[in-house]
PDB file of C-alpha atoms in Angstrom:
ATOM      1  CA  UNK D  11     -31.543 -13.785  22.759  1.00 40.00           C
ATOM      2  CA  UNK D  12     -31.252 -15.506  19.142  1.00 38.00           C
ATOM      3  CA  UNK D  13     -28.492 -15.693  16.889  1.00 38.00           C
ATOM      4  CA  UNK D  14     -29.836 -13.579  14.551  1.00 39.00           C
ATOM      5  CA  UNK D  15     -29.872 -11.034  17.661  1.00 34.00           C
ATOM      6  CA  UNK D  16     -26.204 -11.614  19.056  1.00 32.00           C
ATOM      7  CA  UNK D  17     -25.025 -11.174  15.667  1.00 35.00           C
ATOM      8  CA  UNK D  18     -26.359  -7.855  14.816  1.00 37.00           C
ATOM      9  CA  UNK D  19     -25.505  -6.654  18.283  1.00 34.00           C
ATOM     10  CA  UNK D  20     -21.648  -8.067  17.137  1.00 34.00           C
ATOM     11  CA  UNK D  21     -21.763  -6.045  14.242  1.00 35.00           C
ATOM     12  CA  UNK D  22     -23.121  -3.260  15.260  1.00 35.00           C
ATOM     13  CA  UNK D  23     -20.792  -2.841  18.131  1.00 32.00           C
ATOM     14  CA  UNK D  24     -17.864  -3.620  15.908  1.00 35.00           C
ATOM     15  CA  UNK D  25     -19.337  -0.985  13.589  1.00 37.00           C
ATOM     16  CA  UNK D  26     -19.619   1.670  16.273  1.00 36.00           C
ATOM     17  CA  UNK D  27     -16.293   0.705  17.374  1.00 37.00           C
ATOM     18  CA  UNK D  28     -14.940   1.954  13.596  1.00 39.00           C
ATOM     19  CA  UNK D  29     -16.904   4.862  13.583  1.00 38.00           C
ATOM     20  CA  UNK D  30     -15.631   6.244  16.931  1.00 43.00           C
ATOM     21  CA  UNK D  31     -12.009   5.072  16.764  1.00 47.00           C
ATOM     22  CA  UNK D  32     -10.690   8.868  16.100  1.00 61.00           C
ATOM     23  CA  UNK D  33     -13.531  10.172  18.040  1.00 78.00           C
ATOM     24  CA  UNK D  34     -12.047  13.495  18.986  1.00 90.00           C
ATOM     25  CA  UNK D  35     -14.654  14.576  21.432  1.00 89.00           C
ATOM     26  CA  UNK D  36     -13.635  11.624  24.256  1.00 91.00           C
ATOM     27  CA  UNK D  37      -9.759  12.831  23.555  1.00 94.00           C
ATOM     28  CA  UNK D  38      -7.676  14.996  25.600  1.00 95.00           C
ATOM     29  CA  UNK D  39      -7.537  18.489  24.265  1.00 96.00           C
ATOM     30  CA  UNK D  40      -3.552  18.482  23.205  1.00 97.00           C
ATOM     31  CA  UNK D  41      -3.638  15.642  21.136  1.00 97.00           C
ATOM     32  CA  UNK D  42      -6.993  16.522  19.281  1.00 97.00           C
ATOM     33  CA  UNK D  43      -6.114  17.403  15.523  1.00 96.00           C
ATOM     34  CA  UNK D  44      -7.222  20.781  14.578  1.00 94.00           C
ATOM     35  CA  UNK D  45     -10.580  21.620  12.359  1.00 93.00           C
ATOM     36  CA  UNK D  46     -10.200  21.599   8.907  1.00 94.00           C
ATOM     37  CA  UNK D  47      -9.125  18.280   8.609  1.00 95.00           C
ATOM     38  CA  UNK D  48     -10.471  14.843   7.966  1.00 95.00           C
ATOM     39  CA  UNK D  49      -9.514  11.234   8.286  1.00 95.00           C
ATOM     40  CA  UNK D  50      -7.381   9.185   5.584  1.00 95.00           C
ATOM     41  CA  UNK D  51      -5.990   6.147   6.904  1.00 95.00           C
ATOM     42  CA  UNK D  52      -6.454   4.126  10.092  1.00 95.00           C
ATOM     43  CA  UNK D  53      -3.911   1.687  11.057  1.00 97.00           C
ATOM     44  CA  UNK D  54      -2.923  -0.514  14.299  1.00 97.00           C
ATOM     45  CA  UNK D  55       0.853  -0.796  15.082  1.00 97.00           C
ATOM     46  CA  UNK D  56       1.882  -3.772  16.448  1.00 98.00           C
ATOM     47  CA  UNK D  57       5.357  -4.186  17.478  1.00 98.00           C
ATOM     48  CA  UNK D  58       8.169  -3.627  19.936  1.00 98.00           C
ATOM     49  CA  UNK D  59      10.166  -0.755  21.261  1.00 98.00           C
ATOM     50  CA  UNK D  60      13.936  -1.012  22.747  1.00 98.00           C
ATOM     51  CA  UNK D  61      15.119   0.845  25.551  1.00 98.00           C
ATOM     52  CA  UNK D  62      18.467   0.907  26.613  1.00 98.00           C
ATOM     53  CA  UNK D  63      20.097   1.140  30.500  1.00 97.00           C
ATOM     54  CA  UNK D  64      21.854   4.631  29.918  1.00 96.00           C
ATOM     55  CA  UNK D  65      23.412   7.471  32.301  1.00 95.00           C
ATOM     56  CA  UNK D  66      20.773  10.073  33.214  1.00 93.00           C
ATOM     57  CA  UNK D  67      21.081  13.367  31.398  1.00 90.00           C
ATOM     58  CA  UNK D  68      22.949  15.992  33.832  1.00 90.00           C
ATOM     59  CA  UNK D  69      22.714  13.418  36.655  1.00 91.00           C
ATOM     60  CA  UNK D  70      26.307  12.233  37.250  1.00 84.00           C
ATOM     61  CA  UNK D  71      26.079   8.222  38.655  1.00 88.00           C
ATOM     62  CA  UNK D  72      22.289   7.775  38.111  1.00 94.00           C
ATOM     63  CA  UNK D  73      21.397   5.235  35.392  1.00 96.00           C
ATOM     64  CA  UNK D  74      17.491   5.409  33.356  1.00 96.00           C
ATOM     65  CA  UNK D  75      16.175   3.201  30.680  1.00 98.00           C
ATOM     66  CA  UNK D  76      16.127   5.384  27.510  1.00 97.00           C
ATOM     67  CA  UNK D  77      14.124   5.371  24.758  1.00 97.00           C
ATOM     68  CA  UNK D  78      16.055   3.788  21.571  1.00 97.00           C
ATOM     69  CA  UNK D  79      13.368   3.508  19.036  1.00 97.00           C
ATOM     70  CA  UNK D  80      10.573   1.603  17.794  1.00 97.00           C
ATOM     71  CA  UNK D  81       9.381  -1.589  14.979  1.00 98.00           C
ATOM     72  CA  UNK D  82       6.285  -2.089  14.102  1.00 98.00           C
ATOM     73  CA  UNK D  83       4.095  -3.550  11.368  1.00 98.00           C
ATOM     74  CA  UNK D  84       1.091  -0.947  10.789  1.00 98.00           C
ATOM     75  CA  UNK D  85      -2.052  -2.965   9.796  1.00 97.00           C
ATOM     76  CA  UNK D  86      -5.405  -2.036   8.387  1.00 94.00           C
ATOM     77  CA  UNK D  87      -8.920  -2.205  10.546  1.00 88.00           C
ATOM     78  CA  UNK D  88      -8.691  -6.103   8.789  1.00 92.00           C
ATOM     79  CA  UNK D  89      -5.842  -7.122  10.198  1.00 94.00           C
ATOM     80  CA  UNK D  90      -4.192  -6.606   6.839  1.00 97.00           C
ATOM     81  CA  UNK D  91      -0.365  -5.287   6.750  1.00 98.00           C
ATOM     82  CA  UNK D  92      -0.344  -1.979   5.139  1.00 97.00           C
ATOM     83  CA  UNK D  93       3.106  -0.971   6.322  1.00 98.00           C
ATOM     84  CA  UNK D  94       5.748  -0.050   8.776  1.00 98.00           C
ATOM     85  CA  UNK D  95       7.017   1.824  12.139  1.00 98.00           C
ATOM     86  CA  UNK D  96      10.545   2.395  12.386  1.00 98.00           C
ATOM     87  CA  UNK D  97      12.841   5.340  13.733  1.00 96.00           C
ATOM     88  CA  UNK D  98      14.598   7.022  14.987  1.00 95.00           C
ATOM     89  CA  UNK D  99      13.504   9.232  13.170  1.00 95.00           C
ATOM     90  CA  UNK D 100      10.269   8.275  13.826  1.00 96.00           C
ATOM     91  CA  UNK D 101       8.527   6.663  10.187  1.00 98.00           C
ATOM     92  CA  UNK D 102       5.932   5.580   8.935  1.00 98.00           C
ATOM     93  CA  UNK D 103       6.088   4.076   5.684  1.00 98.00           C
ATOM     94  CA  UNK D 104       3.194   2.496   3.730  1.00 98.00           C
ATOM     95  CA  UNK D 105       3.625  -0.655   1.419  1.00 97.00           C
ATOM     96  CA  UNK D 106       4.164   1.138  -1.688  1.00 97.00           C
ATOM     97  CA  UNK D 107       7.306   3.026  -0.498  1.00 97.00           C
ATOM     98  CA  UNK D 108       6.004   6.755   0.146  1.00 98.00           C
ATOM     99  CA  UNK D 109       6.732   7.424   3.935  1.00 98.00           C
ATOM    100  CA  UNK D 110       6.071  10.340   6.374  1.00 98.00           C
ATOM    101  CA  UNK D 111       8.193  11.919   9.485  1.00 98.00           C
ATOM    102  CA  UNK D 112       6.919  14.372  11.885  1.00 97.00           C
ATOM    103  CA  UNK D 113       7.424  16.731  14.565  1.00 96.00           C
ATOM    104  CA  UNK D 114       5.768  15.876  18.014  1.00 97.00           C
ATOM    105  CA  UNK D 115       3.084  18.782  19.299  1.00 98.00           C
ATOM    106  CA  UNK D 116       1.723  17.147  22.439  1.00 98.00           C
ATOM    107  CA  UNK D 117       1.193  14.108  24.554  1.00 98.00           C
ATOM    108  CA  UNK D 118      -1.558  12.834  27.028  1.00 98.00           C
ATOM    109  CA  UNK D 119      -1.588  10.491  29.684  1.00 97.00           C
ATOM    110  CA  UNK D 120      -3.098   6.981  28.525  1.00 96.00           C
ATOM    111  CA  UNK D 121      -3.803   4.262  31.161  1.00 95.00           C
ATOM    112  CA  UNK D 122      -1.005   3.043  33.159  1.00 95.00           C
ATOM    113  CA  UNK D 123       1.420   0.827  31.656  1.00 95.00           C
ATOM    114  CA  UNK D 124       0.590   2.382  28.177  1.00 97.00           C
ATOM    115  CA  UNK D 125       2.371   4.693  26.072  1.00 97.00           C
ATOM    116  CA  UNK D 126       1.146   8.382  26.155  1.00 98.00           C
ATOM    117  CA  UNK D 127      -1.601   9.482  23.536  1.00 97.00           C
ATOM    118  CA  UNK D 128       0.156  11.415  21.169  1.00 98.00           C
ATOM    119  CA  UNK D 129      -0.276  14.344  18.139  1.00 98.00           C
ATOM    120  CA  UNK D 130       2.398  14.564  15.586  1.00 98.00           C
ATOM    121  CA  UNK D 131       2.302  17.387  12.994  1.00 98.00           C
ATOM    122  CA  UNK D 132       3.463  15.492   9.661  1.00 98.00           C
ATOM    123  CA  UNK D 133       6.505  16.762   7.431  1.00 98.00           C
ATOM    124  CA  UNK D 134       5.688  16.749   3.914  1.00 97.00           C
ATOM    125  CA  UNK D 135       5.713  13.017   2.319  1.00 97.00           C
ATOM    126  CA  UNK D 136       8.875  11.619   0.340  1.00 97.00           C
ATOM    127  CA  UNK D 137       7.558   9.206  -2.585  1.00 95.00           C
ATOM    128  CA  UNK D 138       4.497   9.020  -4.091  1.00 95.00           C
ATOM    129  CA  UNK D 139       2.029   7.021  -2.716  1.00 96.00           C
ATOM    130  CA  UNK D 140      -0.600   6.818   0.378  1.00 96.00           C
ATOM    131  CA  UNK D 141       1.398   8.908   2.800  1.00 97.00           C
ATOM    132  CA  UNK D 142       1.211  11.964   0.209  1.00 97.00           C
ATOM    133  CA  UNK D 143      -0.979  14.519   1.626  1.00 97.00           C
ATOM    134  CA  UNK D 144      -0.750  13.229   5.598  1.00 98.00           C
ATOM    135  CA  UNK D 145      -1.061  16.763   7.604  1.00 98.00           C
ATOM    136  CA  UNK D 146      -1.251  15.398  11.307  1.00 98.00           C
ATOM    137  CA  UNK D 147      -0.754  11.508  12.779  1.00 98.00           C
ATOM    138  CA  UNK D 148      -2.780  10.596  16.059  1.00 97.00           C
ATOM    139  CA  UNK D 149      -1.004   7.527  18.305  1.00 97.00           C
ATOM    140  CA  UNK D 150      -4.552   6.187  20.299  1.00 97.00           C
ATOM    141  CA  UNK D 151      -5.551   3.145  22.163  1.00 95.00           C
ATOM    142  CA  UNK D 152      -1.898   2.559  23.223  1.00 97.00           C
ATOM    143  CA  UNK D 153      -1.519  -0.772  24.619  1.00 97.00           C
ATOM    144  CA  UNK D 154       1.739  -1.402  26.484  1.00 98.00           C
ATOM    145  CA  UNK D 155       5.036   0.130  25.581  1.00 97.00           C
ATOM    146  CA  UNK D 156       6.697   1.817  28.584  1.00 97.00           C
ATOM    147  CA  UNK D 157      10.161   1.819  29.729  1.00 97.00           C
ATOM    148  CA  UNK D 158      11.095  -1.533  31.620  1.00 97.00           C
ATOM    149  CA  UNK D 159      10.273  -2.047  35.078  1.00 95.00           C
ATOM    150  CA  UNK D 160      13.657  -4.114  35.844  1.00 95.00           C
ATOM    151  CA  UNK D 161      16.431  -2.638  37.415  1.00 96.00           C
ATOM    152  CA  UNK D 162      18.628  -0.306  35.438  1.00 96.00           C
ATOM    153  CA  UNK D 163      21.921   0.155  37.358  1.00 96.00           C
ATOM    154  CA  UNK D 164      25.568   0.848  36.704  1.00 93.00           C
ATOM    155  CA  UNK D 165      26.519  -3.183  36.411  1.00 95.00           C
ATOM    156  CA  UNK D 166      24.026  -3.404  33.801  1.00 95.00           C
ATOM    157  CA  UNK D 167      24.580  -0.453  31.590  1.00 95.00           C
ATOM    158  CA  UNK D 168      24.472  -0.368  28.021  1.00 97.00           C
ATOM    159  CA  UNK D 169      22.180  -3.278  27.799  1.00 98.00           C
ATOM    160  CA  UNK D 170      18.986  -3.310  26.035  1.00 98.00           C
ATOM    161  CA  UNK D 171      15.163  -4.829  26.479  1.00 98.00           C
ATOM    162  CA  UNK D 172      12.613  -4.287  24.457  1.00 98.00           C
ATOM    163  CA  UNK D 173       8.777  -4.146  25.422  1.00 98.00           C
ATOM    164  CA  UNK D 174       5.789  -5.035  23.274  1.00 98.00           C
ATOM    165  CA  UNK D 175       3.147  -2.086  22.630  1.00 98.00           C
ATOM    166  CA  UNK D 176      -0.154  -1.530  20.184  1.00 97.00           C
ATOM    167  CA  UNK D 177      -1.228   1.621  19.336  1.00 97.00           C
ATOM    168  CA  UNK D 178      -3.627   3.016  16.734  1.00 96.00           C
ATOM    169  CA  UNK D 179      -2.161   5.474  14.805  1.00 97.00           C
ATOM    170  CA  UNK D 180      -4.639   7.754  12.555  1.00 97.00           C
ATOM    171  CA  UNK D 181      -3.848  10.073   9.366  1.00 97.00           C
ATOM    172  CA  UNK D 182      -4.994  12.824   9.313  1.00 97.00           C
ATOM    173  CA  UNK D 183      -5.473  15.304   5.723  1.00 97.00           C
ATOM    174  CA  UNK D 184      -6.727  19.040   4.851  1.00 95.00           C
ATOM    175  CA  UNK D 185      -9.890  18.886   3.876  1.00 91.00           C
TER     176      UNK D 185
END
């Protein structure tokens, strides 16, 4: 094979990569967004999510790492920051200020180790800006993420670790 060759396989691959990213034919069914709606933004999250050693809900003397919340920067398909992951409540807020919450619809298992797939139906933007007009947000390609695999136990209650993920998250609008 020449270079000439490897190269436009490269490309084309990365192309095809692009294309299919939000793909929703190879998705689970609960966290495909709805017709009627196309694609606005693509971004990877790359960050870190804290958990914290807490008593388990209604389960006097049993201890569970809990979800606390997330950081992460959200970059574009370039590796360029575009903005940021925060919550609780879960945000996402693009460079020029204008940020989005939403209300989680559904979840799907992702490979083991990796945070669930999941389909968040947006809340109406504050600011003006990019995140005007988001309808639906897609977490995909999760990489990473899940609660700690250490010990949580009454001595060490209250403490916190916190896990590296990725995830692509895609915004969706109304067509």
């Amino acid at each position: 094979m020449n270079i000439n060759t490897t190269a436009c396989l490269f490309a084309c691959s990365l192309a095809l990569g692009l294309q299919t990213a939000h793909a929703q034919s190879t998705l689970p069914d609960a966290v495909k967004v709805p017709d009627g709606h196309s694609v606005m933004l693509e971004t990877v999250g790359v960050g870190e999510i804290t958990y914290q050693c807490r008593d388990k809900a209604n389960t006097p003397g049993q201890t569970e790492w809990t979800f606390v919340g997330p950081k992460a920067v959200l970059n574009d398909r370039a590796g360029k920051p575009v903005g940021d992951y925060f919550g609780p409540p879960a945000t996402w807020q693009a460079k020029d200020g204008s940020k989005v919450t939403g209300t989680q619809l559904a979840v799907a298992k992702a490979a083991e180790g990796d945070l669930p797939y999941q389909l968040v139906k947006a809340n109406p933007a504050e600011g003006k800006g990019a995140m005007q007009g988001v309808s639906y947000i897609q977490r995909l390609a999760t990489r990473g993420g899940v609660a700690p695999t250490s010990a949580c136990t009454a001595q060490n209650k209250g403490t916190q670790e916190v896990v590296n993920y990725q995830a692509d998250y895609v915004f969706w609008t109304a067509r």
